[in-house]
PDB file of C-alpha atoms in Angstrom:
ATOM      1  CA  MET H   1       0.000   0.000   0.000  1.00  0.00           C
ATOM      2  CA  HIS H   2       1.266   3.469  -0.889  1.00  0.00           C
ATOM      3  CA  LYS H   3       0.495   6.864   0.588  1.00  0.00           C
ATOM      4  CA  PHE H   4      -0.138   9.738  -1.832  1.00  0.00           C
ATOM      5  CA  GLU H   5      -0.363  13.194  -0.226  1.00  0.00           C
ATOM      6  CA  VAL H   6      -0.982  16.718  -1.520  1.00  0.00           C
ATOM      7  CA  ALA H   7      -0.182  19.642   0.778  1.00  0.00           C
ATOM      8  CA  LEU H   8      -0.054  23.427   0.392  1.00  0.00           C
ATOM      9  CA  GLU H   9       3.232  24.759   1.770  1.00  0.00           C
ATOM     10  CA  ASN H  10       5.057  28.089   1.941  1.00  0.00           C
ATOM     11  CA  ASP H  11       7.074  28.971  -1.166  1.00  0.00           C
ATOM     12  CA  THR H  12      10.388  28.709   0.665  1.00  0.00           C
ATOM     13  CA  PHE H  13      13.546  27.110  -0.720  1.00  0.00           C
ATOM     14  CA  THR H  14      14.550  23.602   0.316  1.00  0.00           C
ATOM     15  CA  GLU H  15      17.104  21.221  -1.118  1.00  0.00           C
ATOM     16  CA  GLU H  16      14.325  18.707  -1.702  1.00  0.00           C
ATOM     17  CA  LYS H  17      12.435  21.157  -3.906  1.00  0.00           C
ATOM     18  CA  PHE H  18      15.575  22.196  -5.766  1.00  0.00           C
ATOM     19  CA  ALA H  19      16.451  18.555  -6.517  1.00  0.00           C
ATOM     20  CA  LEU H  20      12.996  18.098  -8.058  1.00  0.00           C
ATOM     21  CA  PHE H  21      13.354  21.321 -10.044  1.00  0.00           C
ATOM     22  CA  ALA H  22      16.811  20.316 -11.316  1.00  0.00           C
ATOM     23  CA  ASN H  23      15.548  16.937 -12.483  1.00  0.00           C
ATOM     24  CA  TYR H  24      12.613  18.540 -14.305  1.00  0.00           C
ATOM     25  CA  GLN H  25      14.658  21.238 -16.018  1.00  0.00           C
ATOM     26  CA  ARG H  26      17.359  18.800 -17.165  1.00  0.00           C
ATOM     27  CA  LEU H  27      15.209  15.887 -18.318  1.00  0.00           C
ATOM     28  CA  VAL H  28      11.993  17.575 -19.440  1.00  0.00           C
ATOM     29  CA  HIS H  29      13.258  20.966 -20.680  1.00  0.00           C
ATOM     30  CA  HIS H  30      16.723  19.617 -21.580  1.00  0.00           C
ATOM     31  CA  GLU H  31      18.623  22.438 -19.905  1.00  0.00           C
ATOM     32  CA  PRO H  32      22.338  21.827 -19.323  1.00  0.00           C
ATOM     33  CA  PRO H  33      23.269  21.283 -15.643  1.00  0.00           C
ATOM     34  CA  SER H  34      25.316  24.489 -15.662  1.00  0.00           C
ATOM     35  CA  LYS H  35      22.131  26.506 -16.283  1.00  0.00           C
ATOM     36  CA  VAL H  36      20.201  24.952 -13.381  1.00  0.00           C
ATOM     37  CA  THR H  37      21.282  26.733 -10.201  1.00  0.00           C
ATOM     38  CA  ARG H  38      19.956  27.198  -6.701  1.00  0.00           C
ATOM     39  CA  ALA H  39      20.037  30.964  -7.124  1.00  0.00           C
ATOM     40  CA  GLY H  40      18.000  30.739 -10.323  1.00  0.00           C
ATOM     41  CA  PHE H  41      15.440  28.467  -8.677  1.00  0.00           C
ATOM     42  CA  LYS H  42      15.091  30.851  -5.738  1.00  0.00           C
ATOM     43  CA  ARG H  43      14.578  33.863  -8.013  1.00  0.00           C
ATOM     44  CA  PHE H  44      12.161  32.031 -10.277  1.00  0.00           C
ATOM     45  CA  LEU H  45       9.908  30.080  -7.963  1.00  0.00           C
ATOM     46  CA  CYS H  46      10.621  30.873  -4.313  1.00  0.00           C
ATOM     47  CA  SER H  47       9.901  33.680  -1.840  1.00  0.00           C
ATOM     48  CA  SER H  48       7.494  35.651  -4.013  1.00  0.00           C
ATOM     49  CA  PRO H  49       7.000  39.344  -3.107  1.00  0.00           C
ATOM     50  CA  ILE H  50       3.226  38.792  -2.922  1.00  0.00           C
ATOM     51  CA  ASP H  51       2.134  39.356   0.665  1.00  0.00           C
ATOM     52  CA  LYS H  52       0.559  36.425   2.476  1.00  0.00           C
ATOM     53  CA  GLY H  53      -2.639  36.942   4.420  1.00  0.00           C
ATOM     54  CA  ARG H  54      -6.392  36.763   4.079  1.00  0.00           C
ATOM     55  CA  SER H  55      -8.691  38.683   1.760  1.00  0.00           C
ATOM     56  CA  GLU H  56     -10.924  41.353   3.230  1.00  0.00           C
ATOM     57  CA  GLY H  57     -14.070  39.848   1.728  1.00  0.00           C
ATOM     58  CA  THR H  58     -16.638  37.738   3.506  1.00  0.00           C
ATOM     59  CA  ARG H  59     -14.930  34.506   2.437  1.00  0.00           C
ATOM     60  CA  GLY H  60     -11.523  35.491   3.779  1.00  0.00           C
ATOM     61  CA  GLU H  61      -9.574  33.554   1.128  1.00  0.00           C
ATOM     62  CA  LYS H  62      -5.928  32.756   1.776  1.00  0.00           C
ATOM     63  CA  LEU H  63      -3.628  35.038  -0.229  1.00  0.00           C
ATOM     64  CA  GLY H  64      -0.014  34.781  -1.343  1.00  0.00           C
ATOM     65  CA  SER H  65       2.331  32.488  -3.261  1.00  0.00           C
ATOM     66  CA  PHE H  66       2.575  28.851  -2.228  1.00  0.00           C
ATOM     67  CA  HIS H  67       4.004  25.489  -3.261  1.00  0.00           C
ATOM     68  CA  GLN H  68       1.478  22.677  -3.566  1.00  0.00           C
ATOM     69  CA  CYS H  69       3.570  19.575  -2.984  1.00  0.00           C
ATOM     70  CA  TYR H  70       2.732  16.066  -4.153  1.00  0.00           C
ATOM     71  CA  ARG H  71       4.389  13.270  -2.176  1.00  0.00           C
ATOM     72  CA  LEU H  72       4.371   9.510  -2.632  1.00  0.00           C
ATOM     73  CA  ASP H  73       5.409   7.594   0.482  1.00  0.00           C
ATOM     74  CA  GLY H  74       7.051  10.768   1.749  1.00  0.00           C
ATOM     75  CA  ARG H  75       9.011  11.444  -1.465  1.00  0.00           C
ATOM     76  CA  LEU H  76       8.427  14.761  -3.235  1.00  0.00           C
ATOM     77  CA  ILE H  77       7.500  13.768  -6.792  1.00  0.00           C
ATOM     78  CA  ALA H  78       5.788  16.922  -8.102  1.00  0.00           C
ATOM     79  CA  MET H  79       5.135  20.524  -7.128  1.00  0.00           C
ATOM     80  CA  ALA H  80       2.850  23.315  -8.302  1.00  0.00           C
ATOM     81  CA  VAL H  81       3.726  26.977  -7.809  1.00  0.00           C
ATOM     82  CA  LEU H  82       0.498  28.858  -7.150  1.00  0.00           C
ATOM     83  CA  ASP H  83      -0.560  32.447  -6.591  1.00  0.00           C
ATOM     84  CA  LEU H  84      -3.656  32.656  -4.404  1.00  0.00           C
ATOM     85  CA  LEU H  85      -5.330  35.938  -5.288  1.00  0.00           C
ATOM     86  CA  PRO H  86      -8.523  37.612  -3.988  1.00  0.00           C
ATOM     87  CA  GLN H  87     -10.751  35.931  -6.563  1.00  0.00           C
ATOM     88  CA  CYS H  88      -8.709  33.163  -8.121  1.00  0.00           C
ATOM     89  CA  VAL H  89      -6.182  30.380  -7.873  1.00  0.00           C
ATOM     90  CA  SER H  90      -3.510  31.088 -10.491  1.00  0.00           C
ATOM     91  CA  GLY H  91      -1.206  28.331 -11.712  1.00  0.00           C
ATOM     92  CA  VAL H  92       2.305  29.751 -12.211  1.00  0.00           C
ATOM     93  CA  TYR H  93       4.504  26.710 -12.860  1.00  0.00           C
ATOM     94  CA  PHE H  94       4.465  22.952 -12.410  1.00  0.00           C
ATOM     95  CA  ILE H  95       7.330  20.506 -12.091  1.00  0.00           C
ATOM     96  CA  TYR H  96       7.481  16.738 -11.666  1.00  0.00           C
ATOM     97  CA  HIS H  97      10.148  14.062 -11.412  1.00  0.00           C
ATOM     98  CA  ASP H  98      11.002  12.221 -14.589  1.00  0.00           C
ATOM     99  CA  ASP H  99      10.322   8.891 -12.834  1.00  0.00           C
ATOM    100  CA  PHE H 100       6.625   9.779 -12.914  1.00  0.00           C
ATOM    101  CA  LYS H 101       6.265  11.239 -16.405  1.00  0.00           C
ATOM    102  CA  GLU H 102       3.589   8.654 -17.275  1.00  0.00           C
ATOM    103  CA  TRP H 103       1.271   9.919 -14.527  1.00  0.00           C
ATOM    104  CA  ASN H 104      -0.212  12.750 -16.641  1.00  0.00           C
ATOM    105  CA  PHE H 105       0.536  15.280 -13.953  1.00  0.00           C
ATOM    106  CA  GLY H 106      -0.843  18.108 -16.082  1.00  0.00           C
ATOM    107  CA  LYS H 107      -4.320  16.661 -15.595  1.00  0.00           C
ATOM    108  CA  ILE H 108      -3.762  15.671 -11.968  1.00  0.00           C
ATOM    109  CA  SER H 109      -2.582  19.165 -11.071  1.00  0.00           C
ATOM    110  CA  ALA H 110      -5.416  20.860 -12.979  1.00  0.00           C
ATOM    111  CA  LEU H 111      -8.041  18.847 -11.114  1.00  0.00           C
ATOM    112  CA  ARG H 112      -6.354  19.395  -7.767  1.00  0.00           C
ATOM    113  CA  GLU H 113      -6.005  23.146  -8.323  1.00  0.00           C
ATOM    114  CA  ALA H 114      -9.631  23.415  -9.443  1.00  0.00           C
ATOM    115  CA  GLY H 115     -10.539  21.566  -6.261  1.00  0.00           C
ATOM    116  CA  LEU H 116      -8.456  24.009  -4.229  1.00  0.00           C
ATOM    117  CA  ALA H 117     -10.351  26.914  -5.800  1.00  0.00           C
ATOM    118  CA  ILE H 118     -13.694  25.357  -4.870  1.00  0.00           C
ATOM    119  CA  GLU H 119     -12.617  24.400  -1.348  1.00  0.00           C
ATOM    120  CA  GLY H 120     -11.071  27.801  -0.660  1.00  0.00           C
ATOM    121  CA  GLY H 121     -14.016  29.833  -1.904  1.00  0.00           C
ATOM    122  CA  TYR H 122     -12.236  31.367  -4.899  1.00  0.00           C
ATOM    123  CA  LYS H 123     -14.337  32.396  -7.871  1.00  0.00           C
ATOM    124  CA  TYR H 124     -11.950  31.370 -10.664  1.00  0.00           C
ATOM    125  CA  TYR H 125      -9.127  28.998 -11.509  1.00  0.00           C
ATOM    126  CA  TYR H 126      -6.617  30.582 -13.882  1.00  0.00           C
ATOM    127  CA  MET H 127      -4.579  28.030 -15.844  1.00  0.00           C
ATOM    128  CA  GLY H 128      -2.224  30.528 -17.448  1.00  0.00           C
ATOM    129  CA  TYR H 129      -1.517  30.997 -21.133  1.00  0.00           C
ATOM    130  CA  TYR H 130      -3.415  28.996 -23.717  1.00  0.00           C
ATOM    131  CA  ILE H 131      -1.756  28.649 -27.119  1.00  0.00           C
ATOM    132  CA  HIS H 132      -4.111  26.699 -29.342  1.00  0.00           C
ATOM    133  CA  SER H 133      -1.395  25.568 -31.738  1.00  0.00           C
ATOM    134  CA  CYS H 134       0.838  24.250 -28.915  1.00  0.00           C
ATOM    135  CA  ALA H 135       0.177  20.549 -28.326  1.00  0.00           C
ATOM    136  CA  LYS H 136       1.484  20.734 -24.748  1.00  0.00           C
ATOM    137  CA  MET H 137      -1.163  23.349 -23.873  1.00  0.00           C
ATOM    138  CA  ARG H 138      -4.139  21.719 -25.543  1.00  0.00           C
ATOM    139  CA  TYR H 139      -5.047  19.834 -22.357  1.00  0.00           C
ATOM    140  CA  LYS H 140      -6.136  23.128 -20.766  1.00  0.00           C
ATOM    141  CA  GLY H 141      -9.061  23.244 -23.152  1.00  0.00           C
ATOM    142  CA  ASP H 142     -10.299  19.871 -21.902  1.00  0.00           C
ATOM    143  CA  TYR H 143     -11.773  21.474 -18.786  1.00  0.00           C
ATOM    144  CA  GLY H 144     -14.937  23.481 -18.845  1.00  0.00           C
ATOM    145  CA  PRO H 145     -16.455  25.866 -18.802  1.00  0.00           C
ATOM    146  CA  GLN H 146     -13.190  27.407 -20.004  1.00  0.00           C
ATOM    147  CA  TYR H 147     -12.733  31.040 -21.036  1.00  0.00           C
ATOM    148  CA  VAL H 148      -9.951  32.740 -23.022  1.00  0.00           C
ATOM    149  CA  LEU H 149      -9.110  36.431 -23.089  1.00  0.00           C
ATOM    150  CA  ASP H 150      -9.925  38.474 -26.178  1.00  0.00           C
ATOM    151  CA  PRO H 151      -6.633  40.196 -27.166  1.00  0.00           C
ATOM    152  CA  GLU H 152      -8.392  43.399 -28.246  1.00  0.00           C
ATOM    153  CA  THR H 153     -11.238  43.970 -25.783  1.00  0.00           C
ATOM    154  CA  TYR H 154      -9.828  42.035 -22.793  1.00  0.00           C
ATOM    155  CA  GLN H 155     -13.191  40.309 -22.392  1.00  0.00           C
ATOM    156  CA  TRP H 156     -13.413  36.627 -21.512  1.00  0.00           C
ATOM    157  CA  ASP H 157     -14.916  34.409 -24.232  1.00  0.00           C
ATOM    158  CA  LEU H 158     -16.197  30.877 -23.757  1.00  0.00           C
ATOM    159  CA  LEU H 159     -13.905  28.336 -25.408  1.00  0.00           C
ATOM    160  CA  ASP H 160     -16.697  26.531 -27.217  1.00  0.00           C
ATOM    161  CA  THR H 161     -16.918  24.705 -30.548  1.00  0.00           C
ATOM    162  CA  ASP H 162     -17.284  27.948 -32.498  1.00  0.00           C
ATOM    163  CA  LEU H 163     -14.167  29.529 -30.998  1.00  0.00           C
ATOM    164  CA  ARG H 164     -12.161  26.313 -31.417  1.00  0.00           C
ATOM    165  CA  ARG H 165     -13.013  26.252 -35.124  1.00  0.00           C
ATOM    166  CA  ARG H 166     -11.823  29.823 -35.487  1.00  0.00           C
ATOM    167  CA  LEU H 167      -8.571  29.005 -33.689  1.00  0.00           C
ATOM    168  CA  ASP H 168      -8.095  25.957 -35.910  1.00  0.00           C
ATOM    169  CA  ALA H 169      -8.584  28.084 -39.026  1.00  0.00           C
ATOM    170  CA  ARG H 170      -6.539  31.183 -38.181  1.00  0.00           C
ATOM    171  CA  ARG H 171      -3.342  32.008 -36.339  1.00  0.00           C
ATOM    172  CA  TYR H 172      -4.871  35.155 -34.827  1.00  0.00           C
ATOM    173  CA  VAL H 173      -8.404  35.372 -33.454  1.00  0.00           C
ATOM    174  CA  SER H 174     -10.219  38.213 -31.714  1.00  0.00           C
ATOM    175  CA  LEU H 175     -13.795  37.047 -31.319  1.00  0.00           C
ATOM    176  CA  SER H 176     -15.103  40.585 -30.807  1.00  0.00           C
ATOM    177  CA  ARG H 177     -13.397  41.763 -34.010  1.00  0.00           C
ATOM    178  CA  GLU H 178     -14.615  38.815 -36.071  1.00  0.00           C
ATOM    179  CA  ARG H 179     -18.187  39.315 -34.902  1.00  0.00           C
ATOM    180  CA  ARG H 180     -17.972  43.025 -35.671  1.00  0.00           C
ATOM    181  CA  LEU H 181     -16.694  42.314 -39.184  1.00  0.00           C
ATOM    182  CA  GLY H 182     -19.100  39.435 -39.790  1.00  0.00           C
ATOM    183  CA  ILE H 183     -16.383  36.781 -40.089  1.00  0.00           C
ATOM    184  CA  SER H 184     -17.780  33.290 -39.500  1.00  0.00           C
ATOM    185  CA  ALA H 185     -15.900  30.343 -38.049  1.00  0.00           C
ATOM    186  CA  THR H 186     -15.661  28.720 -41.494  1.00  0.00           C
ATOM    187  CA  SER H 187     -14.796  31.769 -43.596  1.00  0.00           C
ATOM    188  CA  ALA H 188     -11.020  31.580 -43.190  1.00  0.00           C
ATOM    189  CA  SER H 189      -8.916  31.793 -46.315  1.00  0.00           C
ATOM    190  CA  ALA H 190      -5.240  32.091 -47.068  1.00  0.00           C
ATOM    191  CA  SER H 191      -5.626  35.766 -47.896  1.00  0.00           C
ATOM    192  CA  THR H 192      -7.428  36.434 -44.606  1.00  0.00           C
ATOM    193  CA  GLU H 193      -4.689  34.745 -42.614  1.00  0.00           C
ATOM    194  CA  GLU H 194      -1.883  36.561 -44.390  1.00  0.00           C
ATOM    195  CA  GLN H 195      -3.328  39.992 -43.639  1.00  0.00           C
ATOM    196  CA  SER H 196      -2.349  41.964 -40.579  1.00  0.00           C
ATOM    197  CA  PRO H 197      -5.065  41.343 -37.941  1.00  0.00           C
ATOM    198  CA  PHE H 198      -5.998  45.025 -38.114  1.00  0.00           C
ATOM    199  CA  ASP H 199      -5.675  45.756 -41.834  1.00  0.00           C
ATOM    200  CA  ASP H 200      -9.438  46.001 -42.313  1.00  0.00           C
ATOM    201  CA  ASP H 201     -10.162  47.801 -39.035  1.00  0.00           C
ATOM    202  CA  GLN H 202     -10.167  51.514 -39.848  1.00  0.00           C
ATOM    203  CA  ASP H 203     -10.502  52.546 -36.204  1.00  0.00           C
ATOM    204  CA  PHE H 204      -7.357  50.786 -35.068  1.00  0.00           C
ATOM    205  CA  GLN H 205      -4.127  52.755 -34.849  1.00  0.00           C
ATOM    206  CA  PRO H 206      -1.135  50.409 -34.483  1.00  0.00           C
ATOM    207  CA  LEU H 207       1.281  51.248 -31.700  1.00  0.00           C
ATOM    208  CA  SER H 208       4.862  51.939 -32.675  1.00  0.00           C
ATOM    209  CA  LEU H 209       7.080  50.125 -30.171  1.00  0.00           C
ATOM    210  CA  GLU H 210      10.288  51.843 -31.244  1.00  0.00           C
ATOM    211  CA  ASN H 211       9.789  54.807 -28.919  1.00  0.00           C
ATOM    212  CA  ALA H 212       6.918  53.489 -26.793  1.00  0.00           C
ATOM    213  CA  SER H 213       6.773  53.197 -23.032  1.00  0.00           C
ATOM    214  CA  LEU H 214       4.694  50.819 -20.976  1.00  0.00           C
ATOM    215  CA  PHE H 215       2.478  53.741 -19.997  1.00  0.00           C
ATOM    216  CA  SER H 216       1.493  54.396 -23.622  1.00  0.00           C
ATOM    217  CA  MET H 217       0.140  50.871 -24.085  1.00  0.00           C
ATOM    218  CA  ASN H 218      -2.824  51.165 -21.671  1.00  0.00           C
ATOM    219  CA  MET H 219      -2.347  47.614 -20.483  1.00  0.00           C
ATOM    220  CA  PRO H 220      -5.094  46.301 -18.167  1.00  0.00           C
ATOM    221  CA  GLY H 221      -3.980  45.706 -14.583  1.00  0.00           C
ATOM    222  CA  VAL H 222      -0.952  48.009 -14.921  1.00  0.00           C
ATOM    223  CA  MET H 223      -0.819  51.289 -13.003  1.00  0.00           C
ATOM    224  CA  THR H 224      -0.841  54.513 -15.010  1.00  0.00           C
ATOM    225  CA  ALA H 225       1.997  57.034 -14.811  1.00  0.00           C
ATOM    226  CA  GLU H 226      -0.239  59.308 -12.711  1.00  0.00           C
ATOM    227  CA  GLN H 227      -0.984  56.483 -10.283  1.00  0.00           C
ATOM    228  CA  VAL H 228       2.700  55.611  -9.955  1.00  0.00           C
ATOM    229  CA  GLN H 229       3.659  59.210  -9.236  1.00  0.00           C
ATOM    230  CA  SER H 230       0.898  59.745  -6.686  1.00  0.00           C
ATOM    231  CA  GLN H 231       1.030  56.376  -4.887  1.00  0.00           C
ATOM    232  CA  ILE H 232       4.648  55.173  -5.092  1.00  0.00           C
ATOM    233  CA  GLU H 233       7.776  56.912  -3.849  1.00  0.00           C
ATOM    234  CA  LEU H 234       9.635  55.943  -6.989  1.00  0.00           C
ATOM    235  CA  GLY H 235      12.837  57.674  -5.924  1.00  0.00           C
ATOM    236  CA  LYS H 236      12.963  55.559  -2.765  1.00  0.00           C
ATOM    237  CA  MET H 237      13.151  52.316  -4.690  1.00  0.00           C
ATOM    238  CA  ARG H 238      16.519  50.626  -4.295  1.00  0.00           C
ATOM    239  CA  MET H 239      18.941  49.204  -6.799  1.00  0.00           C
ATOM    240  CA  ILE H 240      22.311  47.503  -6.683  1.00  0.00           C
ATOM    241  CA  LEU H 241      24.985  49.654  -8.300  1.00  0.00           C
ATOM    242  CA  GLY H 242      28.381  48.005  -8.202  1.00  0.00           C
ATOM    243  CA  SER H 243      28.885  46.919  -4.609  1.00  0.00           C
ATOM    244  CA  ASP H 244      26.439  49.473  -3.197  1.00  0.00           C
ATOM    245  CA  ILE H 245      22.685  49.683  -2.750  1.00  0.00           C
ATOM    246  CA  VAL H 246      21.413  53.136  -3.668  1.00  0.00           C
ATOM    247  CA  HIS H 247      18.060  54.877  -3.959  1.00  0.00           C
ATOM    248  CA  LEU H 248      16.929  55.818  -7.448  1.00  0.00           C
ATOM    249  CA  GLU H 249      16.679  59.464  -6.394  1.00  0.00           C
ATOM    250  CA  ASP H 250      20.454  59.441  -5.861  1.00  0.00           C
ATOM    251  CA  LEU H 251      21.113  58.799  -9.554  1.00  0.00           C
ATOM    252  CA  VAL H 252      22.414  61.691 -11.631  1.00  0.00           C
ATOM    253  CA  GLY H 253      19.601  63.323 -13.584  1.00  0.00           C
ATOM    254  CA  TRP H 254      16.820  61.544 -11.708  1.00  0.00           C
ATOM    255  CA  ASP H 255      14.903  64.664 -10.688  1.00  0.00           C
ATOM    256  CA  ALA H 256      14.911  66.111 -14.209  1.00  0.00           C
ATOM    257  CA  ALA H 257      13.882  62.845 -15.872  1.00  0.00           C
ATOM    258  CA  ASP H 258      10.371  62.514 -17.322  1.00  0.00           C
ATOM    259  CA  ILE H 259       8.405  59.392 -16.413  1.00  0.00           C
ATOM    260  CA  LEU H 260       6.683  59.530 -19.830  1.00  0.00           C
ATOM    261  CA  ASP H 261       9.929  59.717 -21.816  1.00  0.00           C
ATOM    262  CA  PRO H 262      10.626  56.158 -23.061  1.00  0.00           C
ATOM    263  CA  LYS H 263      14.371  56.870 -23.130  1.00  0.00           C
ATOM    264  CA  SER H 264      14.574  58.015 -19.498  1.00  0.00           C
ATOM    265  CA  ILE H 265      15.552  55.844 -16.579  1.00  0.00           C
ATOM    266  CA  LYS H 266      12.551  57.157 -14.644  1.00  0.00           C
ATOM    267  CA  CYS H 267      10.234  55.777 -17.323  1.00  0.00           C
ATOM    268  CA  LEU H 268      12.023  52.431 -17.222  1.00  0.00           C
ATOM    269  CA  PHE H 269      11.764  52.005 -13.470  1.00  0.00           C
ATOM    270  CA  GLY H 270       8.317  53.598 -13.415  1.00  0.00           C
ATOM    271  CA  GLY H 271       7.090  50.876 -15.746  1.00  0.00           C
ATOM    272  CA  PHE H 272       8.648  48.251 -13.501  1.00  0.00           C
ATOM    273  CA  ALA H 273       6.852  49.722 -10.477  1.00  0.00           C
ATOM    274  CA  ALA H 274       3.592  49.932 -12.424  1.00  0.00           C
ATOM    275  CA  THR H 275       3.606  46.182 -13.038  1.00  0.00           C
ATOM    276  CA  MET H 276       4.817  45.207  -9.561  1.00  0.00           C
ATOM    277  CA  GLY H 277       2.340  47.348  -7.644  1.00  0.00           C
ATOM    278  CA  LEU H 278       2.498  49.399  -4.484  1.00  0.00           C
ATOM    279  CA  LYS H 279       3.364  46.755  -1.889  1.00  0.00           C
ATOM    280  CA  ALA H 280       5.970  44.853  -3.880  1.00  0.00           C
ATOM    281  CA  THR H 281       7.984  47.944  -4.780  1.00  0.00           C
ATOM    282  CA  ARG H 282       8.588  48.629  -1.100  1.00  0.00           C
ATOM    283  CA  HIS H 283      10.533  45.399  -0.732  1.00  0.00           C
ATOM    284  CA  VAL H 284      12.380  44.790  -3.993  1.00  0.00           C
ATOM    285  CA  VAL H 285      15.990  45.672  -4.740  1.00  0.00           C
ATOM    286  CA  ILE H 286      16.719  45.983  -8.454  1.00  0.00           C
ATOM    287  CA  GLU H 287      19.895  44.404  -9.781  1.00  0.00           C
ATOM    288  CA  TRP H 288      21.090  46.439 -12.773  1.00  0.00           C
ATOM    289  CA  ASN H 289      23.092  44.601 -15.416  1.00  0.00           C
ATOM    290  CA  GLN H 290      24.133  46.168 -18.702  1.00  0.00           C
TER     291      GLN H 290
END
């Protein structure tokens, strides 16, 4: 008789977890041993800056980054890295030992994480990116109801038979755009696929990335430049410069720099702060490498 256990643990580093990670990276992702380091594992999957605690809602969901560990007879054989957020369980990364590659851990972990969302009172389970043409990601579409994000309106669309047919037919699909233009699931042609996704949309103005900043992209979930300036003491953020740790406000030209100028260092670090958020920026130290 064997004992199979699944437990949610803090996202701290242990040698046991690193050994599992090293095996996965070498044998599944075929990374050379020299590229698999303890420091890299710690940066990638351990000690997330997301604060742990409980949500302020009536359900009081657990919040923070955690490792969901799968053990067989006490041996760590797989591990999920999860972000528990106010309304969802978000799958970040999953690793397993090569000895158990036949166990279909992608499906086991998906079911367990969906169960965690239900048990913990979370509204959604977020499985991460879905690339329809990637065979390794197709399993995510096996669970339903499943929704994918429209790349133009940022609305969630049901991954049903109609949407699957569109994804089978075209490399790029925005369901809102296709409905607006009257494109059916079966109307794909070579000429349609070869066009730029926005060639026939007169209202769309493509963004030039050559001199663009993060703030000019209006990305959902990212703070605006005004929010960064009013809520974050950007100059108090710390960075490693040589052998010293300095505040950004100590850099030459910091005060005169424009947060909206894509070529300025203030814009660069402002964009970083905008994606990290208020709490995380208080704790991070930026390592600058040229």
